[in-house]
Short mmCIF file of C-alpha atoms in Angstrom, two decimals:
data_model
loop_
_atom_site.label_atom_id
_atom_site.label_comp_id
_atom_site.label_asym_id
_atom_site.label_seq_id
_atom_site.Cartn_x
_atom_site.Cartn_y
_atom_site.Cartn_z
CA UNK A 1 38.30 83.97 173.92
CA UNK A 2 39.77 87.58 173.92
CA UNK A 3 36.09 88.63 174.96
CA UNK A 4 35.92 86.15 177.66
CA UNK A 5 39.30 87.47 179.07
CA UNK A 6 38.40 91.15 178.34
CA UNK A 7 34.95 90.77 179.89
CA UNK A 8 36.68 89.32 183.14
CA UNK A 9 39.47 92.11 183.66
CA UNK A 10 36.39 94.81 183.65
CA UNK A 11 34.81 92.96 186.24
CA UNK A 12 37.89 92.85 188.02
CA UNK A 13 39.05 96.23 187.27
CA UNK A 14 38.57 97.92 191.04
CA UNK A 15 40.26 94.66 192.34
CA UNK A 16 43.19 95.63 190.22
CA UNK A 17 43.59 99.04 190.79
CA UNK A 18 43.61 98.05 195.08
CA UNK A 19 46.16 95.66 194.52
CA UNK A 20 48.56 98.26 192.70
CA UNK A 21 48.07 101.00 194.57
CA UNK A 22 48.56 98.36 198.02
CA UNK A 23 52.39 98.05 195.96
CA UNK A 24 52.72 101.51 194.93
CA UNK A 25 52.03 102.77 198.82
CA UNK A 26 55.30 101.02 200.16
CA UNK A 27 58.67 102.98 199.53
CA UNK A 28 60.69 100.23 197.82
CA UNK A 29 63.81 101.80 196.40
CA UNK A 30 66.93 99.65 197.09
CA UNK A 31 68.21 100.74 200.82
CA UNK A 32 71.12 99.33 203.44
CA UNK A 33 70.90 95.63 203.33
CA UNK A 34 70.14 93.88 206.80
CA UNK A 35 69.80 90.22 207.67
CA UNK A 36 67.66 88.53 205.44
CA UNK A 37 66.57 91.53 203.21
CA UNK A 38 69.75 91.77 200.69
CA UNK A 39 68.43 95.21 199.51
CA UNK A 40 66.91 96.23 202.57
CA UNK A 41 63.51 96.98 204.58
CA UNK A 42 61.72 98.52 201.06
CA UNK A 43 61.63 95.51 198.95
CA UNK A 44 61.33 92.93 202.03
CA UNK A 45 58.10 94.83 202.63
CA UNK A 46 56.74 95.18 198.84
CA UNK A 47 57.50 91.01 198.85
CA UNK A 48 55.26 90.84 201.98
CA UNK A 49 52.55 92.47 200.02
CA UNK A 50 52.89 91.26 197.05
CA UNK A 51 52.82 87.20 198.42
CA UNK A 52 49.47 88.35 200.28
CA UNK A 53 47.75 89.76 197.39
CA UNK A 54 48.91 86.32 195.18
CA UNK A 55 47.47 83.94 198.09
CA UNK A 56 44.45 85.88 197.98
CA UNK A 57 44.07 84.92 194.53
CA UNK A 58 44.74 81.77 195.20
CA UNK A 59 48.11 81.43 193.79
CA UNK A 60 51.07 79.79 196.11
CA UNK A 61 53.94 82.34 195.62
CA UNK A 62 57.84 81.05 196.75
CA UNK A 63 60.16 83.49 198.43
CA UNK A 64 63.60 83.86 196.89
CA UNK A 65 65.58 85.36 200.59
CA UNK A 66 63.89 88.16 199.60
CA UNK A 67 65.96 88.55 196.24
CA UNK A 68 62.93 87.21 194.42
CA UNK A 69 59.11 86.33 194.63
CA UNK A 70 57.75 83.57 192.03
CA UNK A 71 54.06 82.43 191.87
CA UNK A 72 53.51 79.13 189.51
CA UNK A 73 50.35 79.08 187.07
CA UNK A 74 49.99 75.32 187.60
CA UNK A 75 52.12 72.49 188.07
CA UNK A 76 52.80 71.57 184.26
CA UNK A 77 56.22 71.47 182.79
CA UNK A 78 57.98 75.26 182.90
CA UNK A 79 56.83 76.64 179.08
CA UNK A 80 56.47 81.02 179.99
CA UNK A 81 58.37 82.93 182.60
CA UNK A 82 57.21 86.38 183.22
CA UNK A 83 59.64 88.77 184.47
CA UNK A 84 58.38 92.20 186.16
CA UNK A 85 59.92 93.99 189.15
CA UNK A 86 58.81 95.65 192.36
CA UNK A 87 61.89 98.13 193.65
CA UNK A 88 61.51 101.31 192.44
CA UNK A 89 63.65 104.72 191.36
CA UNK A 90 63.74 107.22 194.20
CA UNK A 91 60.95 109.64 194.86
CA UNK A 92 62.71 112.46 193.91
CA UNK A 93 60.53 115.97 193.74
CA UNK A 94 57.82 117.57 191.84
CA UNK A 95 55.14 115.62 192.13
CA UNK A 96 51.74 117.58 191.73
CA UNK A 97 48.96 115.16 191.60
CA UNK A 98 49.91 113.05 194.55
CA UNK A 99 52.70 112.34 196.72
CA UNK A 100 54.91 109.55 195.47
CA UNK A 101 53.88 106.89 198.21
CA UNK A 102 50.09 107.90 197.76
CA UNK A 103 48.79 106.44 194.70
CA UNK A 104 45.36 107.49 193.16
CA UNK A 105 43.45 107.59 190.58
CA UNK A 106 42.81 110.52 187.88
CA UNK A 107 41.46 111.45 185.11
CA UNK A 108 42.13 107.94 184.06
CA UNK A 109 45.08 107.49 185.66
CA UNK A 110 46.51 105.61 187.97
CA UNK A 111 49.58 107.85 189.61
CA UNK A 112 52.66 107.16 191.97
CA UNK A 113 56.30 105.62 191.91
CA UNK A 114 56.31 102.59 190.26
CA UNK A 115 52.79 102.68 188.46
CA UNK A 116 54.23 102.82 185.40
CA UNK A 117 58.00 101.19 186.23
CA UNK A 118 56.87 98.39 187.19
CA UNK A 119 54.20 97.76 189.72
CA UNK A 120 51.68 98.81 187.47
CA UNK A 121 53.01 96.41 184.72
CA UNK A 122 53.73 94.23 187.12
CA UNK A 123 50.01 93.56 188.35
CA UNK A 124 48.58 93.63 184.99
CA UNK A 125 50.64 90.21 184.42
CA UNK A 126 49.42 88.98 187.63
CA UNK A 127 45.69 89.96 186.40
CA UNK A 128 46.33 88.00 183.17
CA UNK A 129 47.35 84.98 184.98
CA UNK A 130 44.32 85.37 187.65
CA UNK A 131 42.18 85.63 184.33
CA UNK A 132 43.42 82.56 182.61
CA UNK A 133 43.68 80.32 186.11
CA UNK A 134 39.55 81.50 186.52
CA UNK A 135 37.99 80.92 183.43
CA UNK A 136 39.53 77.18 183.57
CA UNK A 137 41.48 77.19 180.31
CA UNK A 138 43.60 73.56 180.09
CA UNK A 139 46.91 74.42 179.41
CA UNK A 140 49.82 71.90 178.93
CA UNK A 141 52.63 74.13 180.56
CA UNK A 142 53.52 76.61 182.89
CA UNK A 143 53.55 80.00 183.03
CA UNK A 144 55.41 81.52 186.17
CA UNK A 145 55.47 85.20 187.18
CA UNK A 146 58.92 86.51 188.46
CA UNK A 147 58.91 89.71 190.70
CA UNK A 148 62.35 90.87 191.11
CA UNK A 149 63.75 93.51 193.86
CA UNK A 150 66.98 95.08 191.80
CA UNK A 151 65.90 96.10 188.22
CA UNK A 152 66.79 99.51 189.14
CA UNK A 153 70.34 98.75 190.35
CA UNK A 154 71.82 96.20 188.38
CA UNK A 155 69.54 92.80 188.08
CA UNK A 156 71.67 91.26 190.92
CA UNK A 157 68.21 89.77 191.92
CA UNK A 158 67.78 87.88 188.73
CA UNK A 159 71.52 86.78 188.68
CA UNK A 160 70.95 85.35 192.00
CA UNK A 161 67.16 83.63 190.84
CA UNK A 162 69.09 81.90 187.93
CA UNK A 163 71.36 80.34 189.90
CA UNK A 164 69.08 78.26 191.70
CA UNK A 165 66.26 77.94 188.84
CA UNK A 166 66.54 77.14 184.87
CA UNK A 167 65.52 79.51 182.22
CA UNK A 168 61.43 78.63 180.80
CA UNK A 169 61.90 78.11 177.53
CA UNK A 170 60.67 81.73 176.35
CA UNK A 171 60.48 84.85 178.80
CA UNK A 172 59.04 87.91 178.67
CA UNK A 173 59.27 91.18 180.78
CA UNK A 174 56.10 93.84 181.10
CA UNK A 175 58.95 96.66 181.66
CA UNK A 176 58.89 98.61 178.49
CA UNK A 177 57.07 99.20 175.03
CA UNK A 178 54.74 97.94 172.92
CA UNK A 179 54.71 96.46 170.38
CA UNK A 180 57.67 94.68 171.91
CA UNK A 181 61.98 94.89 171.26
CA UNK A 182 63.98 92.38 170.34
CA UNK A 183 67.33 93.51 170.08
CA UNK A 184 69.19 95.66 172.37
CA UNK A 185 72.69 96.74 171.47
CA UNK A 186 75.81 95.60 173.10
CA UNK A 187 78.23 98.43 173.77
CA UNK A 188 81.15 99.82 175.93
CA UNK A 189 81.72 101.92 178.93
CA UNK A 190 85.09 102.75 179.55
CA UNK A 191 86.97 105.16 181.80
CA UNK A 192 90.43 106.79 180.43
CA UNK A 193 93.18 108.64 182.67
CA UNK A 194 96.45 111.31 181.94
CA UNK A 195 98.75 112.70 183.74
CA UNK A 196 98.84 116.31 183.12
CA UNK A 197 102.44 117.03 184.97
CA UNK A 198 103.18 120.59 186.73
CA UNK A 199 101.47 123.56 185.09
CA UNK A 200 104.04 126.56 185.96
CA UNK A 201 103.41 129.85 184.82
CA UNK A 202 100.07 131.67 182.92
CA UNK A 203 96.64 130.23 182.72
CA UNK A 204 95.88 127.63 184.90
CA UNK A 205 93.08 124.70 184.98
CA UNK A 206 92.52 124.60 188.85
CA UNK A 207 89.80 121.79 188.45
CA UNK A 208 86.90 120.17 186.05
CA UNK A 209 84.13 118.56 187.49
CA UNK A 210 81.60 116.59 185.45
CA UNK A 211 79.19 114.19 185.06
CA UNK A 212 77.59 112.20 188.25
CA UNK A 213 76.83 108.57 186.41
CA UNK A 214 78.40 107.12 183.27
CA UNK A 215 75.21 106.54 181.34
CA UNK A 216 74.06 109.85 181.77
CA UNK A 217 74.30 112.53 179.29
CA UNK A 218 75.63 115.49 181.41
CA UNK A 219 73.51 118.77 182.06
CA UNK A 220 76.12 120.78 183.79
CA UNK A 221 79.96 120.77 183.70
CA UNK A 222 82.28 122.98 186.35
CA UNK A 223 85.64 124.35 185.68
CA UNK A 224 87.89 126.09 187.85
CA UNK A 225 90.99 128.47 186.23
CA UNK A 226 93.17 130.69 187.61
CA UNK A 227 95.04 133.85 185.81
CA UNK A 228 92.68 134.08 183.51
CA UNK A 229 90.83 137.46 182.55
CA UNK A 230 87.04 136.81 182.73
CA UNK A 231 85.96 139.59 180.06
CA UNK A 232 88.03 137.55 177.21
CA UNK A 233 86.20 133.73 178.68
CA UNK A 234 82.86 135.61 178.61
CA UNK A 235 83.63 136.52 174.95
CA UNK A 236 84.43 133.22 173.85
CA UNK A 237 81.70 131.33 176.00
CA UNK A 238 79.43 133.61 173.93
CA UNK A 239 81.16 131.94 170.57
CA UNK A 240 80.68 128.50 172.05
CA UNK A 241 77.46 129.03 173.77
CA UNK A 242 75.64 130.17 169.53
CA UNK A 243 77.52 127.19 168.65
CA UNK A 244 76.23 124.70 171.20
CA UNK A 245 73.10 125.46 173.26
CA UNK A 246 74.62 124.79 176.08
CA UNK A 247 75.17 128.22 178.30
CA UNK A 248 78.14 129.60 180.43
CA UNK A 249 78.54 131.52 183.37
CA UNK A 250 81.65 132.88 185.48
CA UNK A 251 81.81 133.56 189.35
CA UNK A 252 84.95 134.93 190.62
CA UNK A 253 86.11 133.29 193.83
CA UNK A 254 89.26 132.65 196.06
CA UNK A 255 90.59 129.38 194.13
CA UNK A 256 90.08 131.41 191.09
CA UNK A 257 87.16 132.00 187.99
CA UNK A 258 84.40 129.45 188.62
CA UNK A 259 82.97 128.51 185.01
CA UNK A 260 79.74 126.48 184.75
CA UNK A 261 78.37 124.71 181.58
CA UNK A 262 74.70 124.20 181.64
CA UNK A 263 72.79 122.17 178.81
CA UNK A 264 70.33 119.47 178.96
CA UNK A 265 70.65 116.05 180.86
CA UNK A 266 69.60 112.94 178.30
CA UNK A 267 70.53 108.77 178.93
CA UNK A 268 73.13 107.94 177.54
CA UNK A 269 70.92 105.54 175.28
CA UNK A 270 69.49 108.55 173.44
CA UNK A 271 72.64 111.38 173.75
CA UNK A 272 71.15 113.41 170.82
CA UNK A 273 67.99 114.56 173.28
CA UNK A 274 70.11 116.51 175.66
CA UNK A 275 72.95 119.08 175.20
CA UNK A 276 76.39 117.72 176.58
CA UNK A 277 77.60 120.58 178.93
CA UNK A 278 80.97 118.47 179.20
CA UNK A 279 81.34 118.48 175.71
CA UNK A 280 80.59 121.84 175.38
CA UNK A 281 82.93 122.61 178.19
CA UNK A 282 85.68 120.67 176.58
CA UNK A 283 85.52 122.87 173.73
CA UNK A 284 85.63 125.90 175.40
CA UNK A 285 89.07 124.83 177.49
CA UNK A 286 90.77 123.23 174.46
CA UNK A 287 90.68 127.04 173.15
CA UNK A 288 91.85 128.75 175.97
CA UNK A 289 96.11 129.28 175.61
CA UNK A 290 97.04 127.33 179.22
CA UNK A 291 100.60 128.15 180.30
CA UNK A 292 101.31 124.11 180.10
CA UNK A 293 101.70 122.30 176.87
CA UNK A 294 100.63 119.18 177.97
CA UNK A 295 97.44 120.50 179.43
CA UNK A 296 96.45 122.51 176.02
CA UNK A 297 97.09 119.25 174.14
CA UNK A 298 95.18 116.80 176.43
CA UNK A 299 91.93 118.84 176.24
CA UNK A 300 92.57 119.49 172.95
CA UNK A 301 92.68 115.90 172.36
CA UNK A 302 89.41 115.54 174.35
CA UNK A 303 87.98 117.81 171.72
CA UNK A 304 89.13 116.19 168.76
CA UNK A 305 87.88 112.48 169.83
CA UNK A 306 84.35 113.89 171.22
CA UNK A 307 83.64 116.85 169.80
CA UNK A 308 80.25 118.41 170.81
CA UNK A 309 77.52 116.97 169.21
CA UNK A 310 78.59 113.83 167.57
CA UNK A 311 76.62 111.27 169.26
CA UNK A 312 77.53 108.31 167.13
CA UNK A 313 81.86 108.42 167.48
CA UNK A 314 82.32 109.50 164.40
CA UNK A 315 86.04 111.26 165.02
CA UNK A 316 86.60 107.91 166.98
CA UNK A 317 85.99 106.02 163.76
CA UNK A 318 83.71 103.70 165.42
CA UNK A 319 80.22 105.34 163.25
CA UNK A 320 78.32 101.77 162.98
CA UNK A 321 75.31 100.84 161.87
CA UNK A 322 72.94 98.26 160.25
CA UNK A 323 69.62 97.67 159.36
CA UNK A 324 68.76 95.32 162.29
CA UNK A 325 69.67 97.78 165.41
CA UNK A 326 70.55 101.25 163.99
CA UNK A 327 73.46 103.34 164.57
CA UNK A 328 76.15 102.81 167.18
CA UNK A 329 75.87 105.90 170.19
CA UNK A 330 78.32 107.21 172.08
CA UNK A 331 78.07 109.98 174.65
CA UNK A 332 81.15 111.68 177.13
CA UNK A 333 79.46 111.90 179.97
CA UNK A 334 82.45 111.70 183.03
CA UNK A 335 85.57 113.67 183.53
CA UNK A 336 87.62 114.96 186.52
CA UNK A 337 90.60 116.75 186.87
CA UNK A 338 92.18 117.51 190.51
CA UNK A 339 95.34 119.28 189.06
CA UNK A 340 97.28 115.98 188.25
CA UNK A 341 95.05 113.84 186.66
CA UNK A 342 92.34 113.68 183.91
CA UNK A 343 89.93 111.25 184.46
CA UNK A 344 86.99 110.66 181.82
CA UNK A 345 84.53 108.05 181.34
CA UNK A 346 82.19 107.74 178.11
CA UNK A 347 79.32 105.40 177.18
CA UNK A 348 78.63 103.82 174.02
CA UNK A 349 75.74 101.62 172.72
CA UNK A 350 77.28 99.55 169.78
CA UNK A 351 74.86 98.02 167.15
CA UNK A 352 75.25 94.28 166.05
CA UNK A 353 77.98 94.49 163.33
CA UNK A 354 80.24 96.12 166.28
CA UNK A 355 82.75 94.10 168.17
CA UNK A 356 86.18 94.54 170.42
CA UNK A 357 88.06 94.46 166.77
CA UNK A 358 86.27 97.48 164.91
CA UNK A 359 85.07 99.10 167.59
CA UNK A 360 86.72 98.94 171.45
CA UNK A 361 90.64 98.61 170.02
CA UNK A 362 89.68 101.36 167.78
CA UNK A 363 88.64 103.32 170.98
CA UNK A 364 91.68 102.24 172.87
CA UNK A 365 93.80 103.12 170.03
CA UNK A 366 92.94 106.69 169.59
CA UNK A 367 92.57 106.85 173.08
CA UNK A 368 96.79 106.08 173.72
CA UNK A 369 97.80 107.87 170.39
CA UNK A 370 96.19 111.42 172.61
CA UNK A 371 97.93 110.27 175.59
CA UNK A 372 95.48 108.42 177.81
CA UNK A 373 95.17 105.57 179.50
CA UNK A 374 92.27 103.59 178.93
CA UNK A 375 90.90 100.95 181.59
CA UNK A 376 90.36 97.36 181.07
CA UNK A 377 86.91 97.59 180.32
CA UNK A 378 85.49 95.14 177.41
CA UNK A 379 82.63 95.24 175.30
CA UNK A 380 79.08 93.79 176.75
CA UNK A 381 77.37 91.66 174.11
CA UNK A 382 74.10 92.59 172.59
CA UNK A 383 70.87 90.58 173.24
CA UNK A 384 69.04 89.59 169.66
CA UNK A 385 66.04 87.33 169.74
CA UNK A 386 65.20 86.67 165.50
CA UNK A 387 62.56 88.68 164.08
CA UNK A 388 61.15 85.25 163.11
CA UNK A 389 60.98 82.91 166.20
CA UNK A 390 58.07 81.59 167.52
CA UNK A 391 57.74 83.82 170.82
CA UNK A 392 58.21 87.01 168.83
CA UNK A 393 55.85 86.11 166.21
CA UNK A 394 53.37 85.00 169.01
CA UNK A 395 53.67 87.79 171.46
CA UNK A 396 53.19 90.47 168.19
CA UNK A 397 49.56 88.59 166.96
CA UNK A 398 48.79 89.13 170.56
CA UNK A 399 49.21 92.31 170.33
CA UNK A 400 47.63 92.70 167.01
CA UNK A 401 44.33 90.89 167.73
CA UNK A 402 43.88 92.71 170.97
CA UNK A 403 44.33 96.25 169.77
CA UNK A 404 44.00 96.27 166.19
CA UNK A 405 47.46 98.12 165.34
CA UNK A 406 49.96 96.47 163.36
CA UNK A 407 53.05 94.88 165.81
CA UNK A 408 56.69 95.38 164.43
CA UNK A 409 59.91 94.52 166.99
CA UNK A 410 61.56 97.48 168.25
CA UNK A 411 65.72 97.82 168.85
CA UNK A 412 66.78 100.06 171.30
CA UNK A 413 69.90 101.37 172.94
CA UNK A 414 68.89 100.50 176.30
CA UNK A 415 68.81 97.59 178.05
CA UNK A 416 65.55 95.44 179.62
CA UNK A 417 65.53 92.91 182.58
CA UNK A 418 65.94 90.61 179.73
CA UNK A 419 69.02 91.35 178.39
CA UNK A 420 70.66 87.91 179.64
CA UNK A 421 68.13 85.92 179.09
CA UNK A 422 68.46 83.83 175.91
CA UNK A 423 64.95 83.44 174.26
CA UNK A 424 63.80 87.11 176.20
CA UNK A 425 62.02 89.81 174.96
CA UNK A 426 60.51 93.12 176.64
CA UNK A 427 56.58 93.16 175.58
CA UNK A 428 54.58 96.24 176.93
CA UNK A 429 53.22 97.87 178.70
CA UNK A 430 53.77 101.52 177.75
CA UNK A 431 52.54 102.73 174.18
CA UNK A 432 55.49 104.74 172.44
CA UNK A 433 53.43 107.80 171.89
CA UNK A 434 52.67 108.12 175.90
CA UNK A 435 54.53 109.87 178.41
CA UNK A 436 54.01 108.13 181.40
CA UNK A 437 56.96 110.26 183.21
CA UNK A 438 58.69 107.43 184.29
CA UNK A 439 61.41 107.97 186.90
CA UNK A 440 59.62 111.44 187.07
CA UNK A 441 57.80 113.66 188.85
CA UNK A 442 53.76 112.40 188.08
CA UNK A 443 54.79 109.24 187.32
CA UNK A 444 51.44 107.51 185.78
CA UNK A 445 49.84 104.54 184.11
CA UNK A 446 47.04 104.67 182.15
CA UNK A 447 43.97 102.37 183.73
CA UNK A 448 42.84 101.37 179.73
CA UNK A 449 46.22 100.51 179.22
CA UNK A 450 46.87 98.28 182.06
CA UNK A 451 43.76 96.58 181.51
CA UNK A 452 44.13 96.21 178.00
CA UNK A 453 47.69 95.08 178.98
CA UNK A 454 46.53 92.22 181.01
CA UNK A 455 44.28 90.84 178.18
CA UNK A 456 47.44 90.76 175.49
CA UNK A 457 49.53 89.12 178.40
CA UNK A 458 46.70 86.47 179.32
CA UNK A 459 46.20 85.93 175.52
CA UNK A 460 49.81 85.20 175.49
CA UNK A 461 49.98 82.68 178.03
CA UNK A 462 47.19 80.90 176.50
CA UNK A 463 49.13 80.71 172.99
CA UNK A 464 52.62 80.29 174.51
CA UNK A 465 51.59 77.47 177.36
CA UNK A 466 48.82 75.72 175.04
#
């Protein structure tokens, strides 16, 4: 049967590639919302080419008010939902082989936004479905295939969908690795305030400014100080720079010594693969002698709870692990200061054996003892389908008999389209060892790997909906 299937996504392999690149060409980031299109003109207009290309394969697809777009595999009792996406990251710049909007095909592979994240993936389910549904393989349920408009902005799409419609029994979602993951941590993001009072006399912190999104590993961090000699913050930038990494520079202006950190931007999922300018920034302040007590004792406070380069909260107390999903991450990736007020935010990705007890009133704890205020933030639970259920033991022999390699469930500290969904797993479609470049510039998908893609998926449907 895997021939069969293989044989008939070759001989539909140009058909493929013009239906992806048909969803690739429309801009479908999330934009103003207008009457009937809840995330705007972008996704209403993917969703009017996606139902054309699923009527044209003779599937009868149902539009969600343009939150959703579901296509049924037959009419037997619900068994497999398939959960992909059509909005897209923004453009953004630096694209070489194409422009973002244009998709082609190189070298292999097939480029543009959203080949990889998640038209690409996306269509590859929709080819796996097409196969089974025309080689006439009797199935006793259902498989359905979900394209959501909001992966890339919160899942409101899905949270709406599930509302109206019940779970399938097992899901999966084409928007992430091979072999496939499992478990993906819970964790905490939590933003903290002080009051720093009136500064008075001698060195002054004018401002700080860093950090643009709380799960984002900062790359640069801005400080502003006033009566401060720039020969002795060179000197110790230097110190913290051979330390660090992360690089300093000084610009004398009106409001006083500008001083920019510059490291390495990272998610906050992975903090160890940047360099933390904020953290690096932290430590520089908490060693400069401010005329205000409570100033030099907040950042050094900062310094002490998140000292550069611990990724995993160990001067929080909060270094978890297990076997199951790893070690606990936490990266400082927010704060602002306006004269007054200290305002941070940090994010952290909390394995299995953490809860609210060892790990967020920990947090909070240390967090009051330095003199902040921490917001009423709670911990989000982690999503854990067993190692040894029947979907994940299915989807990995998929994977196995179509490509030979060995299948073992990944954990990770991000989190999938699946994250609420009870019996949900991500399954494909990127290989670990390829760079696809997704959310940047190039942004690809390999053509063997979408093809081979839509054989494990339609292999997969035939085992899951049997």
């Amino acid at each position: 049967m895997i021939e069969k299937i293989r044989e008939f996504i070759e001989a539909h392999e140009a058909e493929m590639l013009e239906d992806a690149k048909a969803l690739i060409a429309i801009n479908s980031e999330r934009m103003e919302a207008k009457p009937g299109m809840p995330y705007g003109e972008g996704t209403a207009k993917v969703f009017q080419e996606a139902e054309k290309i699923l009527q044209s394969h003779g599937f009868a697809p149902k539009n969600y008010e343009n939150y959703v777009l579901a296509a049924d595999l037959n009419e037997n009792p619900a068994r497999l939902d398939i959960l992909a996406h059509l909005d897209v990251v923004p453009a953004g710049e630096g694209f070489t082989v194409t422009e973002p909007f244009c998709p082609v095909v190189q070298d292999g592979k097939l480029y543009g936004r959203g080949a990889a994240d998640d038209k690409g993936p996306a269509v590859a389910a929709l080819y796996a479905m097409r196969a089974v549904k025309e080689l006439g393989i009797p199935l006793s349920g259902n498989c359905r295939l979900i394209l959501g408009a909001d992966e890339e902005c919160g899942s409101s799409d899905i949270a709406y969908y599930y509302q109206k419609e019940k779970e399938a029994p097992m899901t999966f979602s084409p928007d992430a690795d091979f072999p496939l993951i499992n478990l993906e941590k819970g964790g905490l993001q939590l933003g903290f305030t002080a009051e720093a009072g009136e500064q008075g006399e001698g060195i002054r912190l004018v401002s700080i400014q860093a950090g643009t999104k709380i799960n984002v590993v900062p790359g640069k961090a801005e400080a502003v100080l006033k009566n401060a000699e720039k020969e002795s913050l060179v000197s110790l930038a230097q110190e913290i720079t051979e330390e660090t990494g992360v690089s300093f520079t000084f610009t004398e202006e009106k409001d006083g010594i500008h001083v920019l950190a510059e490291g390495s931007f990272a998610h906050a999922a992975s903090p160890e693969g940047g360099k933390n300018a904020l953290t690096a920034l932290v430590w520089f302040l908490s060693r400069i002698p401010f005329g205000a007590e409570e100033v030099r004792s907040l950042l050094g406070a900062l310094h002490a709870m998140f000292p550069h380069g611990d990724c995993h909260g160990e001067a929080l107390g909060v270094n978890h692990a297990d076997e199951k999903s790893g070690r606990l991450t936490l990266s400082f990736d927010m704060l602002k200061f306006d004269g007054k007020t200290l305002a941070g935010a940090f994010d952290c990705r909390a394995p299995l054996c953490a809860n609210e007890e060892n790990t967020g009133d920990v947090i909070r704890k240390r967090l009051r003892e330095a003199g902040f205020m921490p917001d009423d933030g709670s911990m989000y639970e982690p999503h854990y389908v067993p190692e040894d259920s029947a979907l994940v033991q299915t989807l990995l022999a998929c994977y196995e008999d179509v490509t030979g390699k060995k299948g073992k469930p990944l954990a990770i500290g991000g989190g999938t389209y699946v994250h609420h969904i009870e019996n949900g797993v991500a399954f494909g479609c990127a290989e670990e060892d390829v760079d696809n470049h997704m959310h940047g510039a190039d942004e690809f998908m390999l053509v063997e790997q979408m093809k081979k893609s839509a054989v494990i998926f339609a292999l997969a449907i035939l085992r899951l909906c049997e």
